[in-house]
GROMACS .gro file of N, CA and C in nm:
model
  453
    1MET      N    1  17.216  17.560   7.577
    1MET     CA    2  17.427  17.648   7.553
    1MET      C    3  17.395  17.504   7.431
    2ILE      N    4  17.565  17.653   7.393
    2ILE     CA    5  17.637  17.560   7.300
    2ILE      C    6  17.769  17.550   7.295
    3LEU      N    7  17.852  17.454   7.355
    3LEU     CA    8  17.974  17.520   7.354
    3LEU      C    9  18.104  17.481   7.210
    4TYR      N   10  18.124  17.669   7.255
    4TYR     CA   11  18.239  17.607   7.063
    4TYR      C   12  18.351  17.594   7.164
    5PRO      N   13  18.463  17.494   7.110
    5PRO     CA   14  18.579  17.531   7.218
    5PRO      C   15  18.688  17.591   7.097
    6SER      N   16  18.661  17.627   7.068
    6SER     CA   17  18.715  17.837   6.945
    6SER      C   18  18.642  17.907   6.907
    7ILE      N   19  18.728  18.005   6.883
    7ILE     CA   20  18.643  18.108   6.835
    7ILE      C   21  18.622  18.000   6.668
    8ASP      N   22  18.704  18.031   6.672
    8ASP     CA   23  18.736  18.000   6.496
    8ASP      C   24  18.600  17.868   6.435
    9LEU      N   25  18.614  17.786   6.545
    9LEU     CA   26  18.468  17.679   6.537
    9LEU      C   27  18.341  17.797   6.550
   10LEU      N   28  18.301  17.904   6.654
   10LEU     CA   29  18.207  17.963   6.661
   10LEU      C   30  18.196  18.052   6.566
   11GLN      N   31  18.251  18.114   6.502
   11GLN     CA   32  18.301  18.137   6.332
   11GLN      C   33  18.181  18.094   6.222
   12ALA      N   34  18.204  18.017   6.208
   12ALA     CA   35  18.240  17.856   6.161
   12ALA      C   36  18.089  17.811   6.157
   13ALA      N   37  17.977  17.823   6.248
   13ALA     CA   38  17.886  17.827   6.223
   13ALA      C   39  17.754  17.847   6.226
   14HIS      N   40  17.874  18.069   6.267
   14HIS     CA   41  17.786  18.100   6.265
   14HIS      C   42  17.797  18.285   6.116
   15GLN      N   43  17.849  18.199   6.034
   15GLN     CA   44  17.944  18.326   5.945
   15GLN      C   45  17.853  18.317   5.846
   16GLY      N   46  17.823  18.433   5.802
   16GLY     CA   47  17.754  18.501   5.693
   16GLY      C   48  17.649  18.576   5.769
   17VAL      N   49  17.653  18.585   5.895
   17VAL     CA   50  17.432  18.629   5.964
   17VAL      C   51  17.507  18.796   5.936
   18LYS      N   52  17.441  18.869   5.919
   18LYS     CA   53  17.506  18.988   5.917
   18LYS      C   54  17.544  19.035   6.141
   19LYS      N   55  17.447  18.956   6.245
   19LYS     CA   56  17.422  19.003   6.375
   19LYS      C   57  17.609  18.991   6.420
   20TRP      N   58  17.645  18.811   6.372
   20TRP     CA   59  17.665  18.698   6.444
   20TRP      C   60  17.797  18.812   6.377
   21ASN      N   61  17.869  18.849   6.269
   21ASN     CA   62  17.976  18.861   6.174
   21ASN      C   63  17.972  19.005   6.236
   22ARG      N   64  17.929  19.073   6.303
   22ARG     CA   65  17.933  19.172   6.443
   22ARG      C   66  18.010  19.158   6.530
   23ALA      N   67  18.005  19.058   6.538
   23ALA     CA   68  18.006  18.968   6.681
   23ALA      C   69  18.171  18.927   6.708
   24PHE      N   70  18.182  18.910   6.560
   24PHE     CA   71  18.315  18.854   6.502
   24PHE      C   72  18.413  18.994   6.522
   25LEU      N   73  18.362  19.099   6.450
   25LEU     CA   74  18.400  19.195   6.529
   25LEU      C   75  18.428  19.273   6.610
   26ALA      N   76  18.384  19.247   6.736
   26ALA     CA   77  18.379  19.282   6.890
   26ALA      C   78  18.477  19.151   6.847
   27ILE      N   79  18.445  19.043   6.890
   27ILE     CA   80  18.609  18.951   6.987
   27ILE      C   81  18.704  19.048   6.840
   28GLU      N   82  18.669  19.048   6.791
   28GLU     CA   83  18.896  19.123   6.736
   28GLU      C   84  18.856  19.235   6.794
   29ASN      N   85  18.862  19.286   6.817
   29ASN     CA   86  18.811  19.387   6.855
   29ASN      C   87  18.813  19.411   7.065
   30LEU      N   88  18.874  19.330   7.117
   30LEU     CA   89  18.854  19.260   7.214
   30LEU      C   90  19.007  19.352   7.321
   31ASP      N   91  19.131  19.357   7.237
   31ASP     CA   92  19.276  19.335   7.261
   31ASP      C   93  19.246  19.525   7.285
   32HIS      N   94  19.188  19.561   7.242
   32HIS     CA   95  19.160  19.733   7.217
   32HIS      C   96  19.062  19.770   7.328
   33ILE      N   97  18.990  19.751   7.316
   33ILE     CA   98  18.882  19.797   7.434
   33ILE      C   99  18.911  19.789   7.583
   34GLU      N  100  18.848  19.879   7.696
   34GLU     CA  101  18.870  19.887   7.839
   34GLU      C  102  18.840  19.809   7.844
   35GLU      N  103  18.893  19.788   8.001
   35GLU     CA  104  18.745  19.615   8.113
   35GLU      C  105  18.644  19.744   8.174
   36ASN      N  106  18.571  19.656   8.187
   36ASN     CA  107  18.502  19.740   8.289
   36ASN      C  108  18.398  19.797   8.222
   37ARG      N  109  18.406  19.838   8.045
   37ARG     CA  110  18.320  19.956   8.010
   37ARG      C  111  18.249  19.907   7.866
   38ALA      N  112  18.105  19.936   7.840
   38ALA     CA  113  18.060  19.869   7.738
   38ALA      C  114  18.084  19.907   7.644
   39TYR      N  115  18.072  19.843   7.513
   39TYR     CA  116  18.039  19.867   7.391
   39TYR      C  117  17.957  19.849   7.295
   40SER      N  118  17.895  19.930   7.183
   40SER     CA  119  17.848  19.808   7.128
   40SER      C  120  17.804  19.826   7.049
   41ILE      N  121  17.806  19.731   6.872
   41ILE     CA  122  17.764  19.772   6.772
   41ILE      C  123  17.578  19.821   6.673
   42VAL      N  124  17.552  19.884   6.693
   42VAL     CA  125  17.430  19.980   6.662
   42VAL      C  126  17.350  19.830   6.817
   43ASP      N  127  17.253  19.813   6.772
   43ASP     CA  128  17.133  19.841   6.865
   43ASP      C  129  17.099  19.652   6.902
   44SER      N  130  17.199  19.548   6.817
   44SER     CA  131  17.226  19.428   6.808
   44SER      C  132  17.373  19.343   6.853
   45LEU      N  133  17.418  19.435   7.011
   45LEU     CA  134  17.483  19.372   6.990
   45LEU      C  135  17.582  19.433   7.115
   46THR      N  136  17.611  19.435   7.228
   46THR     CA  137  17.666  19.486   7.355
   46THR      C  138  17.788  19.414   7.371
   47TYR      N  139  17.880  19.466   7.420
   47TYR     CA  140  18.057  19.389   7.504
   47TYR      C  141  18.086  19.476   7.526
   48HIS      N  142  18.141  19.358   7.627
   48HIS     CA  143  18.249  19.411   7.725
   48HIS      C  144  18.389  19.324   7.815
   49LYS      N  145  18.466  19.305   7.874
   49LYS     CA  146  18.563  19.250   7.903
   49LYS      C  147  18.520  19.244   8.046
   50THR      N  148  18.576  19.138   8.077
   50THR     CA  149  18.581  19.212   8.250
   50THR      C  150  18.649  19.089   8.360
   51THR      N  151  18.614  19.063   8.438
   51THR     CA  152  18.592  18.924   8.541
   51THR      C  153  18.525  18.893   8.566
   52ALA      N  154  18.584  18.714   8.586
   52ALA     CA  155  18.476  18.661   8.650
   52ALA      C  156  18.442  18.656   8.779
   53ASP      N  157  18.468  18.762   8.866
   53ASP     CA  158  18.366  18.753   8.993
   53ASP      C  159  18.257  18.924   9.010
   54ARG      N  160  18.281  18.972   8.912
   54ARG     CA  161  18.180  19.056   8.861
   54ARG      C  162  18.078  19.093   8.778
   55HIS      N  163  18.053  18.976   8.739
   55HIS     CA  164  17.974  18.853   8.613
   55HIS      C  165  17.822  18.896   8.695
   56SER      N  166  17.742  18.812   8.717
   56SER     CA  167  17.755  18.692   8.833
   56SER      C  168  17.672  18.836   9.013
   57PRO      N  169  17.591  18.863   9.028
   57PRO     CA  170  17.549  18.987   9.152
   57PRO      C  171  17.501  18.846   9.232
   58ASP      N  172  17.496  18.883   9.373
   58ASP     CA  173  17.531  18.734   9.479
   58ASP      C  174  17.528  18.667   9.442
   59ASP      N  175  17.615  18.598   9.368
   59ASP     CA  176  17.508  18.418   9.358
   59ASP      C  177  17.466  18.418   9.306
   60LEU      N  178  17.377  18.504   9.216
   60LEU     CA  179  17.239  18.474   9.159
   60LEU      C  180  17.303  18.440   9.056
   61PHE      N  181  17.136  18.370   8.945
   61PHE     CA  182  17.227  18.291   8.785
   61PHE      C  183  17.095  18.458   8.743
   62VAL      N  184  17.190  18.444   8.621
   62VAL     CA  185  17.121  18.646   8.555
   62VAL      C  186  17.073  18.555   8.461
   63GLY      N  187  17.012  18.541   8.374
   63GLY     CA  188  16.904  18.517   8.288
   63GLY      C  189  16.856  18.632   8.146
   64HIS      N  190  16.806  18.662   8.057
   64HIS     CA  191  16.813  18.756   7.946
   64HIS      C  192  16.628  18.721   7.843
   65ARG      N  193  16.650  18.828   7.889
   65ARG     CA  194  16.518  18.724   7.681
   65ARG      C  195  16.561  18.795   7.595
   66ARG      N  196  16.620  18.902   7.499
   66ARG     CA  197  16.617  18.971   7.425
   66ARG      C  198  16.746  18.956   7.387
   67TYR      N  199  16.879  18.944   7.430
   67TYR     CA  200  16.982  18.906   7.357
   67TYR      C  201  17.044  18.725   7.458
   68PHE      N  202  17.127  18.639   7.304
   68PHE     CA  203  17.205  18.609   7.326
   68PHE      C  204  17.279  18.611   7.432
   69GLU      N  205  17.345  18.571   7.543
   69GLU     CA  206  17.411  18.565   7.557
   69GLU      C  207  17.581  18.496   7.570
   70VAL      N  208  17.693  18.539   7.525
   70VAL     CA  209  17.810  18.497   7.466
   70VAL      C  210  17.934  18.507   7.545
   71ILE      N  211  17.972  18.405   7.654
   71ILE     CA  212  18.111  18.388   7.757
   71ILE      C  213  18.183  18.347   7.662
   72ILE      N  214  18.327  18.442   7.672
   72ILE     CA  215  18.485  18.322   7.598
   72ILE      C  216  18.548  18.443   7.803
   73ALA      N  217  18.619  18.240   7.790
   73ALA     CA  218  18.713  18.252   7.858
   73ALA      C  219  18.894  18.337   7.794
   74LEU      N  220  18.891  18.420   7.844
   74LEU     CA  221  19.049  18.474   7.783
   74LEU      C  222  19.130  18.447   7.812
   75ASP      N  223  19.180  18.431   7.941
   75ASP     CA  224  19.330  18.357   8.022
   75ASP      C  225  19.311  18.282   8.124
   76SER      N  226  19.234  18.233   8.126
   76SER     CA  227  19.255  18.060   8.249
   76SER      C  228  19.123  18.019   8.245
   77ASN      N  229  19.098  17.976   8.328
   77ASN     CA  230  18.962  17.808   8.298
   77ASN      C  231  18.824  17.975   8.340
   78VAL      N  232  18.757  17.919   8.344
   78VAL     CA  233  18.647  17.981   8.396
   78VAL      C  234  18.513  17.893   8.460
   79THR      N  235  18.516  17.861   8.575
   79THR     CA  236  18.347  17.789   8.578
   79THR      C  237  18.238  17.818   8.622
   80VAL      N  238  18.141  17.766   8.549
   80VAL     CA  239  17.985  17.791   8.556
   80VAL      C  240  17.858  17.766   8.500
   81GLU      N  241  17.823  17.792   8.602
   81GLU     CA  242  17.653  17.712   8.635
   81GLU      C  243  17.599  17.754   8.572
   82LEU      N  244  17.499  17.636   8.467
   82LEU     CA  245  17.417  17.698   8.407
   82LEU      C  246  17.275  17.615   8.462
   83ALA      N  247  17.186  17.664   8.398
   83ALA     CA  248  17.070  17.570   8.433
   83ALA      C  249  16.865  17.663   8.314
   84GLN      N  250  16.804  17.579   8.322
   84GLN     CA  251  16.691  17.636   8.233
   84GLN      C  252  16.610  17.727   8.325
   85LYS      N  253  16.535  17.800   8.293
   85LYS     CA  254  16.519  17.934   8.369
   85LYS      C  255  16.382  17.849   8.475
   86SER      N  256  16.301  17.821   8.388
   86SER     CA  257  16.202  17.698   8.499
   86SER      C  258  16.219  17.591   8.610
   87ASP      N  259  16.382  17.538   8.577
   87ASP     CA  260  16.439  17.463   8.713
   87ASP      C  261  16.433  17.607   8.808
   88LEU      N  262  16.512  17.655   8.779
   88LEU     CA  263  16.597  17.771   8.937
   88LEU      C  264  16.373  17.878   8.986
   89THR      N  265  16.448  17.915   9.094
   89THR     CA  266  16.304  17.979   9.150
   89THR      C  267  16.319  18.184   9.124
   90LEU      N  268  16.278  18.223   9.049
   90LEU     CA  269  16.280  18.368   9.041
   90LEU      C  270  16.299  18.475   9.161
   91HIS      N  271  16.444  18.527   9.206
   91HIS     CA  272  16.460  18.643   9.275
   91HIS      C  273  16.491  18.727   9.264
   92THR      N  274  16.497  18.826   9.139
   92THR     CA  275  16.461  18.933   9.119
   92THR      C  276  16.345  18.998   8.961
   93PRO      N  277  16.222  19.032   8.953
   93PRO     CA  278  16.238  19.019   8.847
   93PRO      C  279  16.170  19.079   8.689
   94TYR      N  280  16.190  18.975   8.528
   94TYR     CA  281  16.246  19.061   8.467
   94TYR      C  282  16.221  19.241   8.463
   95SER      N  283  16.369  19.244   8.353
   95SER     CA  284  16.368  19.421   8.382
   95SER      C  285  16.380  19.460   8.232
   96ASP      N  286  16.240  19.482   8.216
   96ASP     CA  287  16.255  19.586   7.988
   96ASP      C  288  16.481  19.623   8.013
   97LEU      N  289  16.427  19.725   8.110
   97LEU     CA  290  16.515  19.796   8.073
   97LEU      C  291  16.682  19.772   8.079
   98THR      N  292  16.697  19.637   8.142
   98THR     CA  293  16.804  19.597   8.175
   98THR      C  294  16.830  19.431   8.079
   99ASP      N  295  16.782  19.375   8.069
   99ASP     CA  296  16.718  19.299   8.001
   99ASP      C  297  16.771  19.166   8.127
  100ARG      N  298  16.735  19.159   8.254
  100ARG     CA  299  16.788  19.108   8.322
  100ARG      C  300  16.726  19.032   8.388
  101GLU      N  301  16.696  18.878   8.451
  101GLU     CA  302  16.647  18.827   8.521
  101GLU      C  303  16.701  18.773   8.648
  102HIS      N  304  16.688  18.818   8.741
  102HIS     CA  305  16.799  18.669   8.857
  102HIS      C  306  16.706  18.632   8.919
  103PHE      N  307  16.830  18.435   8.932
  103PHE     CA  308  16.744  18.380   8.927
  103PHE      C  309  16.789  18.250   9.022
  104GLU      N  310  16.762  18.202   9.218
  104GLU     CA  311  16.802  18.133   9.306
  104GLU      C  312  16.796  17.943   9.216
  105GLY      N  313  16.935  17.910   9.257
  105GLY     CA  314  16.874  17.742   9.274
  105GLY      C  315  17.033  17.681   9.194
  106SER      N  316  17.001  17.565   9.170
  106SER     CA  317  17.115  17.544   9.114
  106SER      C  318  17.128  17.425   8.932
  107GLY      N  319  17.232  17.490   8.920
  107GLY     CA  320  17.281  17.381   8.760
  107GLY      C  321  17.366  17.349   8.719
  108THR      N  322  17.385  17.279   8.615
  108THR     CA  323  17.514  17.183   8.558
  108THR      C  324  17.636  17.274   8.560
  109SER      N  325  17.761  17.256   8.602
  109SER     CA  326  17.869  17.314   8.607
  109SER      C  327  17.948  17.262   8.474
  110LEU      N  328  17.994  17.390   8.448
  110LEU     CA  329  18.080  17.257   8.379
  110LEU      C  330  18.250  17.425   8.360
  111THR      N  331  18.293  17.411   8.273
  111THR     CA  332  18.467  17.449   8.305
  111THR      C  333  18.495  17.551   8.180
  112LEU      N  334  18.531  17.650   8.134
  112LEU     CA  335  18.555  17.706   8.013
  112LEU      C  336  18.680  17.737   7.993
  113ALA      N  337  18.789  17.682   7.920
  113ALA     CA  338  18.862  17.675   7.856
  113ALA      C  339  18.936  17.852   7.831
  114PRO      N  340  19.010  17.860   7.767
  114PRO     CA  341  19.032  17.979   7.761
  114PRO      C  342  19.065  18.000   7.590
  115GLY      N  343  18.996  18.059   7.547
  115GLY     CA  344  18.951  18.061   7.441
  115GLY      C  345  18.832  17.976   7.372
  116GLU      N  346  18.771  17.894   7.465
  116GLU     CA  347  18.638  17.851   7.465
  116GLU      C  348  18.512  18.004   7.487
  117ALA      N  349  18.416  17.932   7.360
  117ALA     CA  350  18.323  17.984   7.367
  117ALA      C  351  18.165  17.979   7.369
  118LEU      N  352  18.109  17.959   7.469
  118LEU     CA  353  17.920  17.904   7.590
  118LEU      C  354  17.823  18.043   7.571
  119VAL      N  355  17.738  17.952   7.439
  119VAL     CA  356  17.633  18.079   7.381
  119VAL      C  357  17.481  17.963   7.475
  120THR      N  358  17.440  18.125   7.514
  120THR     CA  359  17.303  18.045   7.615
  120THR      C  360  17.191  18.156   7.586
  121GLU      N  361  17.051  18.040   7.553
  121GLU     CA  362  16.954  18.065   7.511
  121GLU      C  363  16.899  18.185   7.581
  122ILE      N  364  16.755  18.239   7.536
  122ILE     CA  365  16.689  18.258   7.618
  122ILE      C  366  16.599  18.219   7.755
  123ASP      N  367  16.605  18.050   7.726
  123ASP     CA  368  16.558  18.019   7.855
  123ASP      C  369  16.624  17.982   7.946
  124GLU      N  370  16.748  17.994   7.931
  124GLU     CA  371  16.918  17.964   8.074
  124GLU      C  372  16.920  18.040   8.135
  125ALA      N  373  16.982  18.030   8.198
  125ALA     CA  374  17.070  18.151   8.319
  125ALA      C  375  17.171  18.070   8.330
  126LEU      N  376  17.268  18.150   8.388
  126LEU     CA  377  17.371  18.114   8.418
  126LEU      C  378  17.467  18.179   8.515
  127ARG      N  379  17.509  18.135   8.548
  127ARG     CA  380  17.642  18.191   8.699
  127ARG      C  381  17.795  18.192   8.714
  128ILE      N  382  17.850  18.300   8.624
  128ILE     CA  383  18.037  18.253   8.708
  128ILE      C  384  18.021  18.267   8.847
  129SER      N  385  18.116  18.114   8.861
  129SER     CA  386  18.233  18.172   8.946
  129SER      C  387  18.327  18.299   9.059
  130LYS      N  388  18.339  18.317   9.126
  130LYS     CA  389  18.375  18.426   9.154
  130LYS      C  390  18.525  18.483   9.104
  131ASP      N  391  18.600  18.395   9.061
  131ASP     CA  392  18.708  18.426   9.020
  131ASP      C  393  18.787  18.585   8.963
  132ALA      N  394  18.785  18.590   9.035
  132ALA     CA  395  18.892  18.835   9.013
  132ALA      C  396  19.006  18.810   8.960
  133HIS      N  397  19.064  18.652   8.924
  133HIS     CA  398  19.199  18.628   8.850
  133HIS      C  399  19.091  18.559   8.691
  134ALA      N  400  19.013  18.568   8.715
  134ALA     CA  401  18.989  18.486   8.540
  134ALA      C  402  18.959  18.678   8.489
  135HIS      N  403  18.911  18.631   8.348
  135HIS     CA  404  18.976  18.721   8.237
  135HIS      C  405  18.847  18.642   8.200
  136ILE      N  406  18.732  18.792   8.143
  136ILE     CA  407  18.622  18.680   8.013
  136ILE      C  408  18.533  18.834   7.919
  137ALA      N  409  18.496  18.777   7.855
  137ALA     CA  410  18.429  18.882   7.728
  137ALA      C  411  18.313  18.815   7.710
  138VAL      N  412  18.203  18.968   7.738
  138VAL     CA  413  18.045  18.955   7.749
  138VAL      C  414  17.984  18.969   7.632
  139LEU      N  415  17.955  18.883   7.511
  139LEU     CA  416  17.871  18.946   7.408
  139LEU      C  417  17.713  18.946   7.446
  140ARG      N  418  17.649  19.024   7.422
  140ARG     CA  419  17.472  18.978   7.424
  140ARG      C  420  17.462  19.024   7.270
  141ILE      N  421  17.434  18.929   7.204
  141ILE     CA  422  17.354  18.975   7.026
  141ILE      C  423  17.251  18.906   7.067
  142THR      N  424  17.133  19.038   6.976
  142THR     CA  425  16.999  19.035   6.968
  142THR      C  426  16.911  18.865   6.932
  143VAL      N  427  16.808  18.849   6.995
  143VAL     CA  428  16.806  18.717   6.964
  143VAL      C  429  16.746  18.762   6.787
  144GLU      N  430  16.703  18.867   6.748
  144GLU     CA  431  16.581  18.954   6.610
  144GLU      C  432  16.645  18.801   6.530
  145GLY      N  433  16.528  18.745   6.448
  145GLY     CA  434  16.661  18.703   6.307
  145GLY      C  435  16.738  18.855   6.267
  146ALA      N  436  16.692  18.930   6.219
  146ALA     CA  437  16.737  19.015   6.118
  146ALA      C  438  16.687  19.199   6.157
  147SER      N  439  16.770  19.214   6.061
  147SER     CA  440  16.825  19.386   6.135
  147SER      C  441  16.770  19.449   6.050
  148PHE      N  442  16.717  19.633   6.092
  148PHE     CA  443  16.706  19.700   6.028
  148PHE      C  444  16.798  19.743   5.890
  149HIS      N  445  16.645  19.772   5.766
  149HIS     CA  446  16.785  19.730   5.651
  149HIS      C  447  16.875  19.886   5.655
  150ASN      N  448  16.897  19.976   5.707
  150ASN     CA  449  16.969  20.045   5.708
  150ASN      C  450  17.079  20.081   5.813
  151LYS      N  451  17.116  19.930   5.841
  151LYS     CA  452  17.268  19.906   5.920
  151LYS      C  453  17.324  19.845   5.915
   0.00000   0.00000   0.00000
């Protein structure tokens, strides 16, 4: 997990990397997209805006294997609980179709203030509080280091 106090610091840390440059394009576009509708930039990034209560089904932790997950608090504080997958109990096995697996257990809580970004690693899972008033942006960025030469 890496917590960035601002999008500017996130950008400074990953500037010049093609997949992260695409992420910054997505972040710049957040004001122009519909809520609860997924968007993508080629096959290295998906993103959407939603409310915090829609992220974690049935109070389960959500983990990924092929994509880093980036959570950005948009308009209010968002409480996130994070844990190593190895410290949790598997609830729903990994699906290659959704790149998701669900876990039960407990982790470490932290609060994201508006404008802060949390990047989770593929060995971690997270659960977000059920606050229907807190808007978040969710980006999923491929873990592969290189992109296709024609994209």
